[in-house]
GROMACS .gro file of C-alpha atoms in nm:
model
  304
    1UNK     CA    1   3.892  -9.757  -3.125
    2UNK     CA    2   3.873  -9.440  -2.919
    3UNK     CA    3   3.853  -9.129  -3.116
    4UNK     CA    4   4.103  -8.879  -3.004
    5UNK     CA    5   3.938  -8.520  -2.948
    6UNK     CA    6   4.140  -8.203  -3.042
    7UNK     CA    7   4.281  -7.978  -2.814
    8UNK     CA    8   4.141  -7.650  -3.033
    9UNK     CA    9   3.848  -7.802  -3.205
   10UNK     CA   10   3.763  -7.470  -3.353
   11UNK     CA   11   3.957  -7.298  -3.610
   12UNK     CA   12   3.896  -6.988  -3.701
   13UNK     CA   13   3.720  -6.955  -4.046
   14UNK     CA   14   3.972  -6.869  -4.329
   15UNK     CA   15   3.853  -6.504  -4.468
   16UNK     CA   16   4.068  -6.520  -4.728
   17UNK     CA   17   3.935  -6.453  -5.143
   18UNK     CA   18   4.075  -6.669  -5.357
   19UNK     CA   19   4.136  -6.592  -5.798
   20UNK     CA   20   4.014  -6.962  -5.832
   21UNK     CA   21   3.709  -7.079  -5.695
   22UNK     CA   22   3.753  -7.305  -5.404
   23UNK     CA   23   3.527  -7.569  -5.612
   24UNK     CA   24   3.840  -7.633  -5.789
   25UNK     CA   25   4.005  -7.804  -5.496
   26UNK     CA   26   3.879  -8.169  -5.323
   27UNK     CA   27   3.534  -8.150  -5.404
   28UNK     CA   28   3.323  -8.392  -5.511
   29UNK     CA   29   2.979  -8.394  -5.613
   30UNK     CA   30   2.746  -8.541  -5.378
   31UNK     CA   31   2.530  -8.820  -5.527
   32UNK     CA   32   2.222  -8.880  -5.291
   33UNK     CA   33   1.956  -8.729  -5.465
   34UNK     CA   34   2.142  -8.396  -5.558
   35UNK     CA   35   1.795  -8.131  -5.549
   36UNK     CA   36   1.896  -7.804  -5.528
   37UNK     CA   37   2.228  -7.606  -5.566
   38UNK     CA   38   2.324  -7.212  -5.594
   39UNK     CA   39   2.644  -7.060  -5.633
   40UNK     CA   40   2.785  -7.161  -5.344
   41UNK     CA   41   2.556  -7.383  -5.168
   42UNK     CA   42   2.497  -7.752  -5.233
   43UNK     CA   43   2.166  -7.906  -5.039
   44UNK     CA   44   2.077  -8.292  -5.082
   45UNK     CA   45   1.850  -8.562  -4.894
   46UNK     CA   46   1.882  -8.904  -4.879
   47UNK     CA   47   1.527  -8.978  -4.865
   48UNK     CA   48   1.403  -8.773  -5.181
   49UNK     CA   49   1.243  -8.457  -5.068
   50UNK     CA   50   1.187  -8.169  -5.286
   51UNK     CA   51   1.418  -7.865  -5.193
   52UNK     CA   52   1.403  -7.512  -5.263
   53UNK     CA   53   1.746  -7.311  -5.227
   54UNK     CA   54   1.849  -6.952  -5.257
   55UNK     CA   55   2.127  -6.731  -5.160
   56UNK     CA   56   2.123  -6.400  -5.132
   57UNK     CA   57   2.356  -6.135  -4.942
   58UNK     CA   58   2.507  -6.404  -4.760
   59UNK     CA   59   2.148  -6.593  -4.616
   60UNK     CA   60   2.094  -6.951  -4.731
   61UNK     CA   61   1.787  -7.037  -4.764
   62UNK     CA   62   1.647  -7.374  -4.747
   63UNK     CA   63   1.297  -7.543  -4.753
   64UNK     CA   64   1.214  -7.915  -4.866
   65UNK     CA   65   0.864  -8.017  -4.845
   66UNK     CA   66   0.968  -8.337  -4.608
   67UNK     CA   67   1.132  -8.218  -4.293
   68UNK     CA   68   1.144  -8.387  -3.961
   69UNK     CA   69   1.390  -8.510  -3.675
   70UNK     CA   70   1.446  -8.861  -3.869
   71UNK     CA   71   1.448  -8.702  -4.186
   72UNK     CA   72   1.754  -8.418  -4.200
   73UNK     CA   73   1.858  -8.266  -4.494
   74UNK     CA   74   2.226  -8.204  -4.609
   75UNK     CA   75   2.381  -7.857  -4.670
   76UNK     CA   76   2.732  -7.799  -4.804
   77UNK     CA   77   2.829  -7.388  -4.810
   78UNK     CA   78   3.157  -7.360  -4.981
   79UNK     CA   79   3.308  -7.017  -4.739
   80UNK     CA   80   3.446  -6.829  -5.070
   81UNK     CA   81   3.603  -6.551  -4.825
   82UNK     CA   82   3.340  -6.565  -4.586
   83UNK     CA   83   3.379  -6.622  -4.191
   84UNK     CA   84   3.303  -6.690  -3.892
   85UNK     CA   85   3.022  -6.934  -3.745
   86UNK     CA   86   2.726  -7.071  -3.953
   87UNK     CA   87   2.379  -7.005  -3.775
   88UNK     CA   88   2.015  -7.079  -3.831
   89UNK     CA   89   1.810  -6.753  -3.817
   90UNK     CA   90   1.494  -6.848  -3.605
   91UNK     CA   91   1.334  -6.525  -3.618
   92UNK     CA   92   1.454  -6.125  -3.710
   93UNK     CA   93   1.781  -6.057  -3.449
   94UNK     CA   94   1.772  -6.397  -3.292
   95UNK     CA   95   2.009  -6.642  -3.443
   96UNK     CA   96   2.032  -7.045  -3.305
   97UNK     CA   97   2.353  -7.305  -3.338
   98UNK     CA   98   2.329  -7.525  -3.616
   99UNK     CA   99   2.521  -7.848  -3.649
  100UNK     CA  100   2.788  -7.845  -3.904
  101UNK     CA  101   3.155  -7.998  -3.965
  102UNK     CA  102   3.482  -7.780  -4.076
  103UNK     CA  103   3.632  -7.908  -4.413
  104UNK     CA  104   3.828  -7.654  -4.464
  105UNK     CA  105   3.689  -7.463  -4.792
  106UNK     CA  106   3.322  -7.570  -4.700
  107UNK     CA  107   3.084  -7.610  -4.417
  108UNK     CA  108   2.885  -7.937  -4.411
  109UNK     CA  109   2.559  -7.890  -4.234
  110UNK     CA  110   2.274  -8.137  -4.095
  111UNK     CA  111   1.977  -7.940  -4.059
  112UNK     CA  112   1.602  -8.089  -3.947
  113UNK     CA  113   1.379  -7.801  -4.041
  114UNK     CA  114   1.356  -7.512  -4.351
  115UNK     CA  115   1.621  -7.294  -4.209
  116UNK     CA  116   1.818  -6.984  -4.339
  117UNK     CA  117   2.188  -7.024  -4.250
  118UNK     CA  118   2.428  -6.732  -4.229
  119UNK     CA  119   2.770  -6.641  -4.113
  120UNK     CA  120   2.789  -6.485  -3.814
  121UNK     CA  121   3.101  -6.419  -3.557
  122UNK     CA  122   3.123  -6.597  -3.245
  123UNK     CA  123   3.108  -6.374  -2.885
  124UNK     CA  124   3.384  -6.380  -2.715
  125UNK     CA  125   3.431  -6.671  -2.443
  126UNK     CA  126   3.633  -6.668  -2.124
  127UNK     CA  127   3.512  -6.848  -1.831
  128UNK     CA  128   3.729  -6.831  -1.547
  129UNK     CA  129   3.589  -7.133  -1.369
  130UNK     CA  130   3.754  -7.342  -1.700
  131UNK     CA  131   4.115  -7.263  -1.692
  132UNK     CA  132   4.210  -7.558  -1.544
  133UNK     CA  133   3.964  -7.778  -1.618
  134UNK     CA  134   3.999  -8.123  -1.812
  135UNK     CA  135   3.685  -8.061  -1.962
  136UNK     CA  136   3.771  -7.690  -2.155
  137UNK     CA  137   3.866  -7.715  -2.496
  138UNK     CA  138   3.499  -7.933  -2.504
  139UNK     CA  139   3.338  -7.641  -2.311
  140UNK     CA  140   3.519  -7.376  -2.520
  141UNK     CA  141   3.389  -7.600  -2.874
  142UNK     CA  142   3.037  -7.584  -2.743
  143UNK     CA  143   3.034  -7.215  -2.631
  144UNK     CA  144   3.177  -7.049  -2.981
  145UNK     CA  145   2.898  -7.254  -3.159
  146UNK     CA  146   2.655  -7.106  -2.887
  147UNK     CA  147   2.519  -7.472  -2.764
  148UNK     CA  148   2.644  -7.381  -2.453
  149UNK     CA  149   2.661  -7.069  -2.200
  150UNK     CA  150   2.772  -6.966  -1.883
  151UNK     CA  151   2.580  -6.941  -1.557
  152UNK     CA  152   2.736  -6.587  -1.615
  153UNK     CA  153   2.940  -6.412  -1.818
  154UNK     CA  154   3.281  -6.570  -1.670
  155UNK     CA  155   3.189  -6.854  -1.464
  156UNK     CA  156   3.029  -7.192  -1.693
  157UNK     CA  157   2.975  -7.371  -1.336
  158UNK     CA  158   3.139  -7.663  -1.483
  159UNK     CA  159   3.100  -7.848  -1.184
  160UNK     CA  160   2.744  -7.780  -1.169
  161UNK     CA  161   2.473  -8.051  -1.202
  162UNK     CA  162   2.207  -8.033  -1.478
  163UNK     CA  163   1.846  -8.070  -1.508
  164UNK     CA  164   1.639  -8.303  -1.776
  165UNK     CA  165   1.513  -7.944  -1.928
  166UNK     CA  166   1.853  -7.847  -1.919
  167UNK     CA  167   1.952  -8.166  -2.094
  168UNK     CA  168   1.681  -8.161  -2.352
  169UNK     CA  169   1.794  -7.817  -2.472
  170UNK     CA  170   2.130  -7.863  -2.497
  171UNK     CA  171   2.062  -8.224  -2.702
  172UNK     CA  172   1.796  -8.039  -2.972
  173UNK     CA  173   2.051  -7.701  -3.001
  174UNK     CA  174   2.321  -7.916  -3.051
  175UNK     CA  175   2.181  -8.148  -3.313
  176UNK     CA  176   1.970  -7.875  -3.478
  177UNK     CA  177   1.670  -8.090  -3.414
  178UNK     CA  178   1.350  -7.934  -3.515
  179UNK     CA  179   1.168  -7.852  -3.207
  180UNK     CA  180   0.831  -8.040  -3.200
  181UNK     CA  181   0.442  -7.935  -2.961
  182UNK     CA  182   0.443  -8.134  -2.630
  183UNK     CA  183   0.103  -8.175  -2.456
  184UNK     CA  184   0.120  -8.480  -2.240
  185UNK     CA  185   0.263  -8.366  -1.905
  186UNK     CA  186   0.116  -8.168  -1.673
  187UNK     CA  187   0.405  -8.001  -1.545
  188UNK     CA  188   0.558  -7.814  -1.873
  189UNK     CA  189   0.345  -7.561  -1.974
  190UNK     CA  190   0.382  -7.582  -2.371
  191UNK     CA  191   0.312  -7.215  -2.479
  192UNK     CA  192   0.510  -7.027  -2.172
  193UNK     CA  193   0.837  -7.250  -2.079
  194UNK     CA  194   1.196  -7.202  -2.247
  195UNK     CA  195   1.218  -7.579  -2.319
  196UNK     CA  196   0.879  -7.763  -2.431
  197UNK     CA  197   0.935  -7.736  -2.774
  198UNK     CA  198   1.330  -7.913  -2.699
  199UNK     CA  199   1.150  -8.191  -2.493
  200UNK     CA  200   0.895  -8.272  -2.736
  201UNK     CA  201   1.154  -8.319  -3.001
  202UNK     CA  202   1.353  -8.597  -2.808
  203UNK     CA  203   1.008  -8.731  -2.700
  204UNK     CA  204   0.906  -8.760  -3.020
  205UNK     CA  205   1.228  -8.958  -3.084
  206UNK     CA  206   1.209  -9.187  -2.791
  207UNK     CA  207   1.523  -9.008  -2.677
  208UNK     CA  208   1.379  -8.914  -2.309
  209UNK     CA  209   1.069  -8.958  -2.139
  210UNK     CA  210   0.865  -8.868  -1.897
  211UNK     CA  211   0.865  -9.031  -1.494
  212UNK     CA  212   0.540  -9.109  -1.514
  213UNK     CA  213   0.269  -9.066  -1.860
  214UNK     CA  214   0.137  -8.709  -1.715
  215UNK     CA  215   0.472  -8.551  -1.556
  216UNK     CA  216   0.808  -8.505  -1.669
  217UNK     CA  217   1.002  -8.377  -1.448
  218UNK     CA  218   1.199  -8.091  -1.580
  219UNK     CA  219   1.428  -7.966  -1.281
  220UNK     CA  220   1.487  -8.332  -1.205
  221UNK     CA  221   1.875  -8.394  -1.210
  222UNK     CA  222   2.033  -8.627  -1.465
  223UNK     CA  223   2.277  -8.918  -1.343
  224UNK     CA  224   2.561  -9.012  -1.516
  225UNK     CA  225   2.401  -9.337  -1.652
  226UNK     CA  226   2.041  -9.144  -1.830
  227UNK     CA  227   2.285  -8.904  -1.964
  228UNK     CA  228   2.479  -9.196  -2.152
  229UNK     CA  229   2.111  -9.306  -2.258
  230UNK     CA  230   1.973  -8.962  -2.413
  231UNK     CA  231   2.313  -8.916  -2.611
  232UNK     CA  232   2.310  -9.302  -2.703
  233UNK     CA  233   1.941  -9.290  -2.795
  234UNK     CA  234   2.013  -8.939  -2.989
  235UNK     CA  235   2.339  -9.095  -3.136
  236UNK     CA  236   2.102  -9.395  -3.296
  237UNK     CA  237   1.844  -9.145  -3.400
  238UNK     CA  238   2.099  -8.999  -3.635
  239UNK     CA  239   2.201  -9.293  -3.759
  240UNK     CA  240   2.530  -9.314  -3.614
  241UNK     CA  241   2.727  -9.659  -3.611
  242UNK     CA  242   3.007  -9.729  -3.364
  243UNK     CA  243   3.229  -9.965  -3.397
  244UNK     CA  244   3.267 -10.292  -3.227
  245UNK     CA  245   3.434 -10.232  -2.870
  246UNK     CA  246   3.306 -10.518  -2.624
  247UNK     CA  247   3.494 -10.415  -2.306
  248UNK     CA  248   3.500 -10.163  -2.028
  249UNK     CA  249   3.711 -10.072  -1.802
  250UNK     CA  250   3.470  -9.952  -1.520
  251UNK     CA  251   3.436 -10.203  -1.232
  252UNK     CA  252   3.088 -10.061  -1.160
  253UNK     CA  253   2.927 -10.152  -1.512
  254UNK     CA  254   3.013 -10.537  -1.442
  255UNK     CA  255   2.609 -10.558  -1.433
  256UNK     CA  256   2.537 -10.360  -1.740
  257UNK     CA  257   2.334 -10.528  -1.997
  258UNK     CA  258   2.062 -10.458  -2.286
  259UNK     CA  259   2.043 -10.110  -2.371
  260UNK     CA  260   2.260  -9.923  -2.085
  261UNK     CA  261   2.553 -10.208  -2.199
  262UNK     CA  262   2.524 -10.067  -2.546
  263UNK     CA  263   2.517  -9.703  -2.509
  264UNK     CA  264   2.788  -9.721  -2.289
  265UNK     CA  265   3.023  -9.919  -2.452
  266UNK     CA  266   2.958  -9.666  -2.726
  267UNK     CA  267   3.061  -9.399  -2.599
  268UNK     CA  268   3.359  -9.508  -2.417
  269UNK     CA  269   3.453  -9.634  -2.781
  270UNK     CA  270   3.448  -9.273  -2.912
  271UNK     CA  271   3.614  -9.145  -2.611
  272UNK     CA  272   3.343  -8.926  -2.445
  273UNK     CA  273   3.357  -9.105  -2.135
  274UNK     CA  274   3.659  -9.056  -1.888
  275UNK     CA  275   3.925  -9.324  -1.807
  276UNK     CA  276   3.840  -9.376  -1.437
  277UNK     CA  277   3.855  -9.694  -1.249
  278UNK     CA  278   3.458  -9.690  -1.208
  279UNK     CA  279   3.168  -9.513  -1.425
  280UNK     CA  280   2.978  -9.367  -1.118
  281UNK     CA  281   2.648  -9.446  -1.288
  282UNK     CA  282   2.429  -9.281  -1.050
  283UNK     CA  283   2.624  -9.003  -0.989
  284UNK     CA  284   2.492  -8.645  -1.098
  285UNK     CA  285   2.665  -8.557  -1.467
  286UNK     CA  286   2.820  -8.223  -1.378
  287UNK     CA  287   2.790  -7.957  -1.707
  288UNK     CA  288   3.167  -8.033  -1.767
  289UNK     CA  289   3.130  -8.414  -1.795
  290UNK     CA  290   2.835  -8.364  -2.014
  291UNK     CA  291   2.976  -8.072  -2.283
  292UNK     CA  292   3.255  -8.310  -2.319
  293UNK     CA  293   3.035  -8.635  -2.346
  294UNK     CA  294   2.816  -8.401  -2.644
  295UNK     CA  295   3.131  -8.259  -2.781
  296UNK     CA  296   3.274  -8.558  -2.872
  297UNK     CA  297   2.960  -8.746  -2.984
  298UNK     CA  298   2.943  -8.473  -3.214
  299UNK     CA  299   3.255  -8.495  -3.351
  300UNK     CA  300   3.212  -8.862  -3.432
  301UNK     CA  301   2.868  -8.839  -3.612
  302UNK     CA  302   3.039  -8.571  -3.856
  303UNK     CA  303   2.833  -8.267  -3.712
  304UNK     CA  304   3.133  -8.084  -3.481
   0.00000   0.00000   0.00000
């Protein structure tokens, strides 16, 4: 069945201090291999690694002694008056999305690397060039977590194509992937560009590759069809299981089989893909097409 996604996906964060602690109300005690929990943070792993947890003047700290991209570890932060969005602090005054689900009293976050999570309130977002778009309340879900921004200030250039570097960043930022060393090809240089560290992660994955063993490409532009691959491929790296949905309605995907068929007929089952009469497989993805393709993948792995 198609999931439906919200008009307003994000809601701002209650700030309001309650007499009774919010552990009171619908919580339940997660059971996976339960390592680590402070007052108001709860971190667990389903594979067994040994975790290390503090909070302290509203930072969460995290480190497990098993961490990696198949491996994440599960953090539940119950907001106890706090707001605004969670972040990962990658280094002193820069802060990174991390990928986390609403439940109202509590933040449920899916982090691949020792991390300290904090609060932090969201810039302020108006791009002009959205206003009428189909794809904005996706854009607009994207840019408050800050996986997303603008060409500029105003415009997103949602009807802009976008590059495999491009691609790769947006995929790791979104999904909090720890970013892994990338040596192979010749045309990223690992210690100077913005993006080696994203590509190696979903290389490491088997996510996205290179054109040829020694090049990858970056600037390349994405079709509509590899972009349906990387978020298939990233939705199966997760661990993420769709539900039965055999047809499509696209008259150009008559031909689709193997692993194109499967991805595909994933995400038209979650509803990231539009209703139109064909797919446009080749096609460049514009950066509209895509935040709503990652938006609502999101959503239906629990991490939006």
């Amino acid at each position: 069945m198609k999931g439906i996604f919200p008009k307003t996906l994000m809601v701002a964060l209650l700030g309001v201090s309650l007499a009774t602690p919010l552990q009171a109300y619908a919580y339940q005690e997660p059971t996976n291999y339960v390592h680590m929990k402070t007052e108001n943070m709860t971190v667990y792993s389903a594979y067994g690694a040994k975790i290390a947890a503090a909070e302290k003047q509203g930072t969460y700290s995290v480190k497990a002694n098993v961490v990696n991209n198949r491996q994440p570890l599960e953090v539940e932060i119950f907001k106890n008056g706090q707001s605004g969005v969670l972040k990962q602090m990658v280094k002193k005054g820069v802060m990174e999305p991390v990928a986390y689900r609403d439940e109202g009293d509590r933040l449920v976050a899916m982090i691949h690397n020792n991390a300290e999570l904090k609060f932090a309130y969201p810039a302020q977002i108006y791009f002009r060039d959205i206003e009428k778009s189909a794809y904005s309340s996706y854009i607009t879900a994207l840019a408050e977590r800050g996986i997303v921004q603008g060409r500029t200030s105003d415009n997103f250039g949602v009807n802009d194509s976008l590059t495999r570097a491009q691609l790769s960043v947006l995929i790791v930022r979104a999904f909090s992937f720890q970013q892994e060393p990338l040596t192979q090809f010749k045309d990223i240089n690992a210690k100077k560009s913005w993006f080696g560290g994203h590509v190696g992660a979903l290389h490491s994955l088997g996510i996205i590759n290179g054109k040829s063993p020694n090049t990858f490409d970056p600037h390349g532009k994405i079709t509509r069809q590899q972009a349906i691959l990387m978020i298939g491929r990233t939705l199966d790296a997760v661990d993420f299981v769709s539900e039965e949905y055999d047809s499509l309605p696209y008259q150009d995907s008559r031909d689709f089989q193997g692993e194109i068929l499967h991805h595909t007929q994933t995400l038209y089952g979650i509803g990231a893909l539009d209703d139109n009469t064909n797919l446009l497989p080749n096609q460049h993805i514009t950066r509209g097409q895509f935040a709503k393709m990652l938006a609502v993948s999101l959503e239906a792995s629990g991490r939006l």
